[in-house]
Each structure stands twice: as C-alpha cells, then as structure tokens.
mmCIF file of C-alpha atoms in Angstrom:
data_model
loop_
_atom_site.group_PDB
_atom_site.id
_atom_site.type_symbol
_atom_site.label_atom_id
_atom_site.label_comp_id
_atom_site.label_asym_id
_atom_site.label_seq_id
_atom_site.Cartn_x
_atom_site.Cartn_y
_atom_site.Cartn_z
ATOM 1 C CA HIS A 576 19.236 37.710 -145.199
ATOM 2 C CA ILE A 577 15.880 37.183 -147.145
ATOM 3 C CA SER A 578 14.426 33.829 -147.158
ATOM 4 C CA TRP A 579 11.713 34.181 -148.962
ATOM 5 C CA LEU A 580 14.094 34.995 -152.226
ATOM 6 C CA ASP A 581 15.810 31.816 -151.033
ATOM 7 C CA PRO A 582 14.861 28.388 -152.650
ATOM 8 C CA GLU A 583 16.315 26.408 -150.338
ATOM 9 C CA SER A 584 13.030 27.999 -147.672
ATOM 10 C CA VAL A 585 10.517 25.831 -147.090
ATOM 11 C CA ALA A 586 7.599 26.621 -149.970
ATOM 12 C CA VAL A 587 3.375 26.454 -149.449
ATOM 13 C CA LEU A 588 2.249 24.830 -152.369
ATOM 14 C CA PRO A 589 -0.748 22.618 -152.848
ATOM 15 C CA ALA A 590 -0.144 19.347 -153.569
ATOM 16 C CA PHE A 591 -0.657 19.600 -157.457
ATOM 17 C CA ALA A 592 1.932 22.015 -158.355
ATOM 18 C CA GLU A 593 4.697 20.470 -156.432
ATOM 19 C CA GLY A 594 6.677 19.282 -159.272
ATOM 20 C CA LEU A 595 6.749 22.806 -160.454
ATOM 21 C CA ILE A 596 9.819 23.307 -158.002
ATOM 22 C CA ARG A 597 11.868 19.885 -158.363
ATOM 23 C CA GLU A 598 13.513 18.563 -161.473
ATOM 24 C CA PRO A 599 11.633 16.942 -163.947
ATOM 25 C CA SER A 600 11.837 13.218 -164.376
ATOM 26 C CA THR A 601 11.717 12.973 -168.032
ATOM 27 C CA TRP A 602 13.111 15.537 -170.551
ATOM 28 C CA THR A 603 13.947 15.353 -174.562
ATOM 29 C CA ARG A 604 17.498 16.131 -176.123
ATOM 30 C CA TYR A 605 18.384 16.899 -179.795
ATOM 31 C CA GLU A 606 21.651 16.255 -181.644
ATOM 32 C CA VAL A 607 22.564 16.922 -185.230
ATOM 33 C CA ASP A 608 26.042 15.983 -186.218
ATOM 34 C CA TYR A 609 27.503 16.594 -189.648
ATOM 35 C CA GLN A 610 30.240 15.038 -191.891
ATOM 36 C CA ARG A 611 32.032 15.308 -194.943
ATOM 37 C CA LEU A 612 35.110 14.275 -196.859
ATOM 38 C CA GLN A 613 36.648 16.000 -199.655
ATOM 39 C CA THR A 614 40.043 14.553 -199.662
ATOM 40 C CA PHE A 615 40.946 11.008 -200.926
ATOM 41 C CA ASN A 616 44.003 8.953 -200.558
ATOM 42 C CA LEU A 617 45.221 7.649 -203.885
ATOM 43 C CA GLN A 618 48.013 4.846 -203.511
ATOM 44 C CA GLY A 619 50.852 6.392 -204.368
ATOM 45 C CA ALA A 620 49.598 9.968 -205.734
ATOM 46 C CA GLY A 621 49.038 11.350 -201.524
ATOM 47 C CA ALA A 622 45.793 13.376 -200.754
ATOM 48 C CA LEU A 623 43.573 14.617 -203.874
ATOM 49 C CA THR A 624 40.707 16.961 -203.116
ATOM 50 C CA ALA A 625 38.274 17.203 -205.894
ATOM 51 C CA PRO A 626 35.602 19.697 -205.686
ATOM 52 C CA GLY A 627 32.493 18.101 -206.079
ATOM 53 C CA ASN A 628 32.772 14.809 -205.069
ATOM 54 C CA GLY A 629 32.517 13.137 -201.431
ATOM 55 C CA PHE A 630 31.240 12.034 -198.555
ATOM 56 C CA GLU A 631 28.642 13.404 -196.789
ATOM 57 C CA ARG A 632 26.445 12.352 -193.726
ATOM 58 C CA ARG A 633 24.154 13.656 -191.283
ATOM 59 C CA LEU A 634 22.791 12.356 -188.201
ATOM 60 C CA ILE A 635 19.413 13.916 -186.922
ATOM 61 C CA THR A 636 18.838 11.922 -183.333
ATOM 62 C CA PRO A 637 16.118 12.913 -181.122
ATOM 63 C CA GLY A 638 15.111 11.353 -178.195
ATOM 64 C CA ILE A 639 13.848 10.904 -174.999
ATOM 65 C CA PHE A 640 15.321 10.619 -171.507
ATOM 66 C CA HIS A 641 13.902 9.314 -168.358
ATOM 67 C CA GLN A 642 14.760 9.474 -164.547
ATOM 68 C CA LEU A 643 13.988 5.640 -163.489
ATOM 69 C CA ASP A 644 15.123 6.747 -160.105
ATOM 70 C CA GLN A 645 17.907 8.471 -157.973
ATOM 71 C CA HIS A 646 20.733 6.509 -159.732
ATOM 72 C CA ASN A 647 19.454 5.732 -163.058
ATOM 73 C CA VAL A 648 18.863 7.596 -166.245
ATOM 74 C CA LEU A 649 17.087 5.682 -169.209
ATOM 75 C CA GLY A 650 16.954 7.410 -172.880
ATOM 76 C CA VAL A 651 15.583 6.113 -175.754
ATOM 77 C CA GLU A 652 16.293 7.668 -179.384
ATOM 78 C CA ALA A 653 15.418 7.918 -182.649
ATOM 79 C CA VAL A 654 18.396 8.589 -185.625
ATOM 80 C CA LEU A 655 17.175 9.966 -189.013
ATOM 81 C CA ALA A 656 20.698 9.358 -191.111
ATOM 82 C CA TYR A 657 20.872 11.022 -194.482
ATOM 83 C CA GLN A 658 24.291 10.075 -196.605
ATOM 84 C CA SER A 659 24.882 11.657 -199.962
ATOM 85 C CA TYR A 660 28.256 10.482 -202.376
ATOM 86 C CA GLY A 661 29.488 11.648 -205.343
ATOM 87 C CA THR A 662 32.096 11.091 -207.665
ATOM 88 C CA SER A 663 33.585 12.133 -211.160
ATOM 89 C CA ARG A 664 32.504 9.770 -213.503
ATOM 90 C CA LEU A 665 34.938 7.362 -214.833
ATOM 91 C CA GLY A 666 37.614 9.600 -212.781
ATOM 92 C CA MET A 667 36.790 12.742 -215.257
ATOM 93 C CA GLN A 668 37.748 15.704 -213.088
ATOM 94 C CA ALA A 669 34.913 18.752 -211.989
ATOM 95 C CA LEU A 670 36.919 22.334 -212.487
ATOM 96 C CA SER A 671 35.625 24.771 -210.061
ATOM 97 C CA GLU A 672 37.444 27.179 -212.559
ATOM 98 C CA PRO A 673 39.361 27.600 -215.948
ATOM 99 C CA ARG A 674 43.081 26.426 -215.621
ATOM 100 C CA PRO A 675 45.914 27.875 -217.318
ATOM 101 C CA GLY A 676 46.162 26.792 -220.728
ATOM 102 C CA MET A 677 42.901 24.903 -221.784
ATOM 103 C CA PRO A 678 39.534 25.466 -223.079
ATOM 104 C CA GLN A 679 36.924 26.573 -221.634
ATOM 105 C CA LEU A 680 35.253 23.695 -220.967
ATOM 106 C CA ASP A 681 31.744 23.080 -220.760
ATOM 107 C CA ASP A 682 30.885 22.147 -216.104
ATOM 108 C CA PHE A 683 30.636 18.815 -215.612
ATOM 109 C CA GLN A 684 28.465 17.908 -212.355
ATOM 110 C CA PRO A 685 29.445 15.360 -210.586
ATOM 111 C CA TYR A 686 27.181 12.130 -210.446
ATOM 112 C CA GLN A 687 25.559 11.935 -206.686
ATOM 113 C CA GLU A 688 23.750 9.380 -205.035
ATOM 114 C CA SER A 689 21.742 9.706 -201.540
ATOM 115 C CA GLY A 690 20.281 7.667 -199.047
ATOM 116 C CA TYR A 691 18.704 7.820 -195.931
ATOM 117 C CA GLY A 692 18.380 6.082 -193.165
ATOM 118 C CA THR A 693 16.518 5.088 -189.415
ATOM 119 C CA GLY A 694 18.519 3.410 -186.201
ATOM 120 C CA VAL A 695 17.756 2.973 -183.053
ATOM 121 C CA ARG A 696 19.771 4.260 -180.221
ATOM 122 C CA LEU A 697 19.399 3.355 -176.562
ATOM 123 C CA ASN A 698 21.553 4.544 -173.508
ATOM 124 C CA LEU A 699 21.853 4.141 -169.396
ATOM 125 C CA SER A 700 23.313 6.086 -166.891
ATOM 126 C CA SER A 701 24.095 5.305 -163.662
ATOM 127 C CA GLU A 702 25.531 6.963 -160.531
ATOM 128 C CA ILE A 703 27.868 4.689 -158.829
ATOM 129 C CA SER A 704 29.431 7.042 -156.526
ATOM 130 C CA PRO A 705 28.482 10.894 -155.980
ATOM 131 C CA GLY A 706 30.389 12.910 -158.681
ATOM 132 C CA MET A 707 30.996 9.390 -161.001
ATOM 133 C CA THR A 708 28.369 8.250 -163.270
ATOM 134 C CA LEU A 709 28.769 5.175 -165.637
ATOM 135 C CA GLY A 710 26.944 4.805 -169.522
ATOM 136 C CA ALA A 711 26.681 2.652 -171.823
ATOM 137 C CA GLY A 712 24.486 2.673 -174.774
ATOM 138 C CA PHE A 713 23.763 0.722 -178.333
ATOM 139 C CA GLN A 714 22.915 2.402 -181.544
ATOM 140 C CA SER A 715 21.292 -0.316 -183.875
ATOM 141 C CA ARG A 716 22.557 -0.763 -187.528
ATOM 142 C CA ILE A 717 21.111 1.321 -190.228
ATOM 143 C CA ASP A 718 20.841 -0.120 -193.497
ATOM 144 C CA MET A 719 21.088 2.785 -196.537
ATOM 145 C CA GLU A 720 19.835 0.356 -198.995
ATOM 146 C CA GLU A 721 19.419 2.926 -201.913
ATOM 147 C CA PHE A 722 23.631 2.373 -202.100
ATOM 148 C CA ALA A 723 23.072 -0.950 -202.943
ATOM 149 C CA TYR A 724 22.200 -0.496 -206.213
ATOM 150 C CA TYR A 725 25.208 2.083 -207.167
ATOM 151 C CA ARG A 726 27.710 0.498 -209.276
ATOM 152 C CA GLY A 727 29.514 2.639 -211.278
ATOM 153 C CA VAL A 728 32.527 2.022 -212.561
ATOM 154 C CA TYR A 729 33.142 -0.656 -209.614
ATOM 155 C CA ALA A 730 32.786 -4.182 -210.050
ATOM 156 C CA ASN A 731 30.417 -4.842 -206.837
ATOM 157 C CA PRO A 732 28.020 -2.883 -204.756
ATOM 158 C CA ALA A 733 28.788 -0.041 -202.766
ATOM 159 C CA ASP A 734 27.634 -0.442 -198.892
ATOM 160 C CA PHE A 735 27.519 2.727 -197.093
ATOM 161 C CA ASP A 736 25.135 1.116 -194.056
ATOM 162 C CA ILE A 737 26.081 2.540 -190.538
ATOM 163 C CA PRO A 738 27.246 -0.312 -188.689
ATOM 164 C CA ALA A 739 26.000 -0.997 -185.182
ATOM 165 C CA ARG A 740 27.321 0.278 -182.183
ATOM 166 C CA ALA A 741 28.153 -0.186 -178.655
ATOM 167 C CA SER A 742 29.343 2.857 -176.051
ATOM 168 C CA LEU A 743 30.546 2.816 -172.221
ATOM 169 C CA GLY A 744 31.693 5.811 -170.677
ATOM 170 C CA LEU A 745 32.333 7.528 -167.178
ATOM 171 C CA ALA A 746 32.029 10.523 -166.753
ATOM 172 C CA PHE A 747 33.639 12.381 -162.968
ATOM 173 C CA LYS A 748 32.211 15.546 -161.917
ATOM 174 C CA ALA A 749 35.057 18.450 -162.135
ATOM 175 C CA LEU A 750 33.177 21.417 -161.446
ATOM 176 C CA SER A 751 29.346 22.303 -159.632
ATOM 177 C CA ASN A 752 28.569 22.397 -163.178
ATOM 178 C CA SER A 753 30.798 20.212 -165.531
ATOM 179 C CA TRP A 754 31.987 17.529 -165.882
ATOM 180 C CA LEU A 755 34.191 15.057 -167.814
ATOM 181 C CA ARG A 756 33.138 12.347 -169.486
ATOM 182 C CA MET A 757 35.864 9.438 -171.460
ATOM 183 C CA SER A 758 34.483 7.042 -173.367
ATOM 184 C CA VAL A 759 34.861 4.432 -175.975
ATOM 185 C CA GLU A 760 32.862 3.286 -178.428
#
C-alpha cells in the first residue's frame, strides 16, 4: 500500500489551494438537439415523403449549474432555437432525379422559411435519499415571430412557436457511475 498515491489519504495543501481537491460547486453544460421531419401524413393517401420539403428544428442550450448545498443543484440555461420550414408552392413536387416518361424539367427549389428565437430553462434537482434524486424544470415559451407572416396558400398565419414546458423526473443510482432517469414533460 502506497499512501501518497491514495486520493483518500490526507493532503497537505495551503488554505488557498483546498478547492483543487474537491468537486467544483459551479459548472457549465452545453446541449445540442436536432430534429428533422420530411414525411407528411395526408388524409386518405398515407405517408408522403417530399424531398426538399419539411420541418427542421435546432436547439442549442448552454447553461450554468450551481450546487446550492450538499443535496440541491440549481441550473439556468439559455435556449437558442432555429427552425426552418420548406414546402413546394401550390402543391408542386420537387423532383430529385428524372422520372421515366417525363421530359427533363428545370430544377425547382421549394420555398424555405426560417426563424430564430430564444428562451430560458430553469432546473432544480434535489437528492431525496442516498441514490435517489428528484428533479423539476421549466422552459419558457419561444416565440418564432418570423413564421407569423408565413401564409403561402393557407388562410391563417403559421404558428411554429415552441410552447412552454414543465418537467418532473426521478433518477435512481443504478451503478457507481450510472443513473437511471424517468421523467414526464
């Protein structure tokens, strides 16, 4: 047994360096979420995949978390959203390759609209017993104002706002370095 290699042994450090041997009480986290939808369900026709058409959403979430005490962690995250919506005008389809029996047509690019929005997410996590944590979160509504003016051939303006969300989760320590989390949003 070599005591100076053991991290559990007593370390002799000056008072200003004591923070080097314990976990930081504040840390950052960065998340990226990407969603894409290219298949639309048409009533009576089933699923239709349309190249160049679809809906795309990217959420970038940088945040800062702080351990309030031994059992509670508070997190604040900025939510940066980008959405893109594309559709063929007046029901025309964009052909990605020539079809047999059809003359060669000029390339048709579907109409694309995109918008940006921001929001905030608050998280609170509390250890209710050793190996069991209860977490709650709230994300504000993200206004995608650019889509309010997108009408195309539709009667009403588009509403692609990301609604406010609330979540509640319970996490169990499954192994020494692994957690199992169940949550409702």
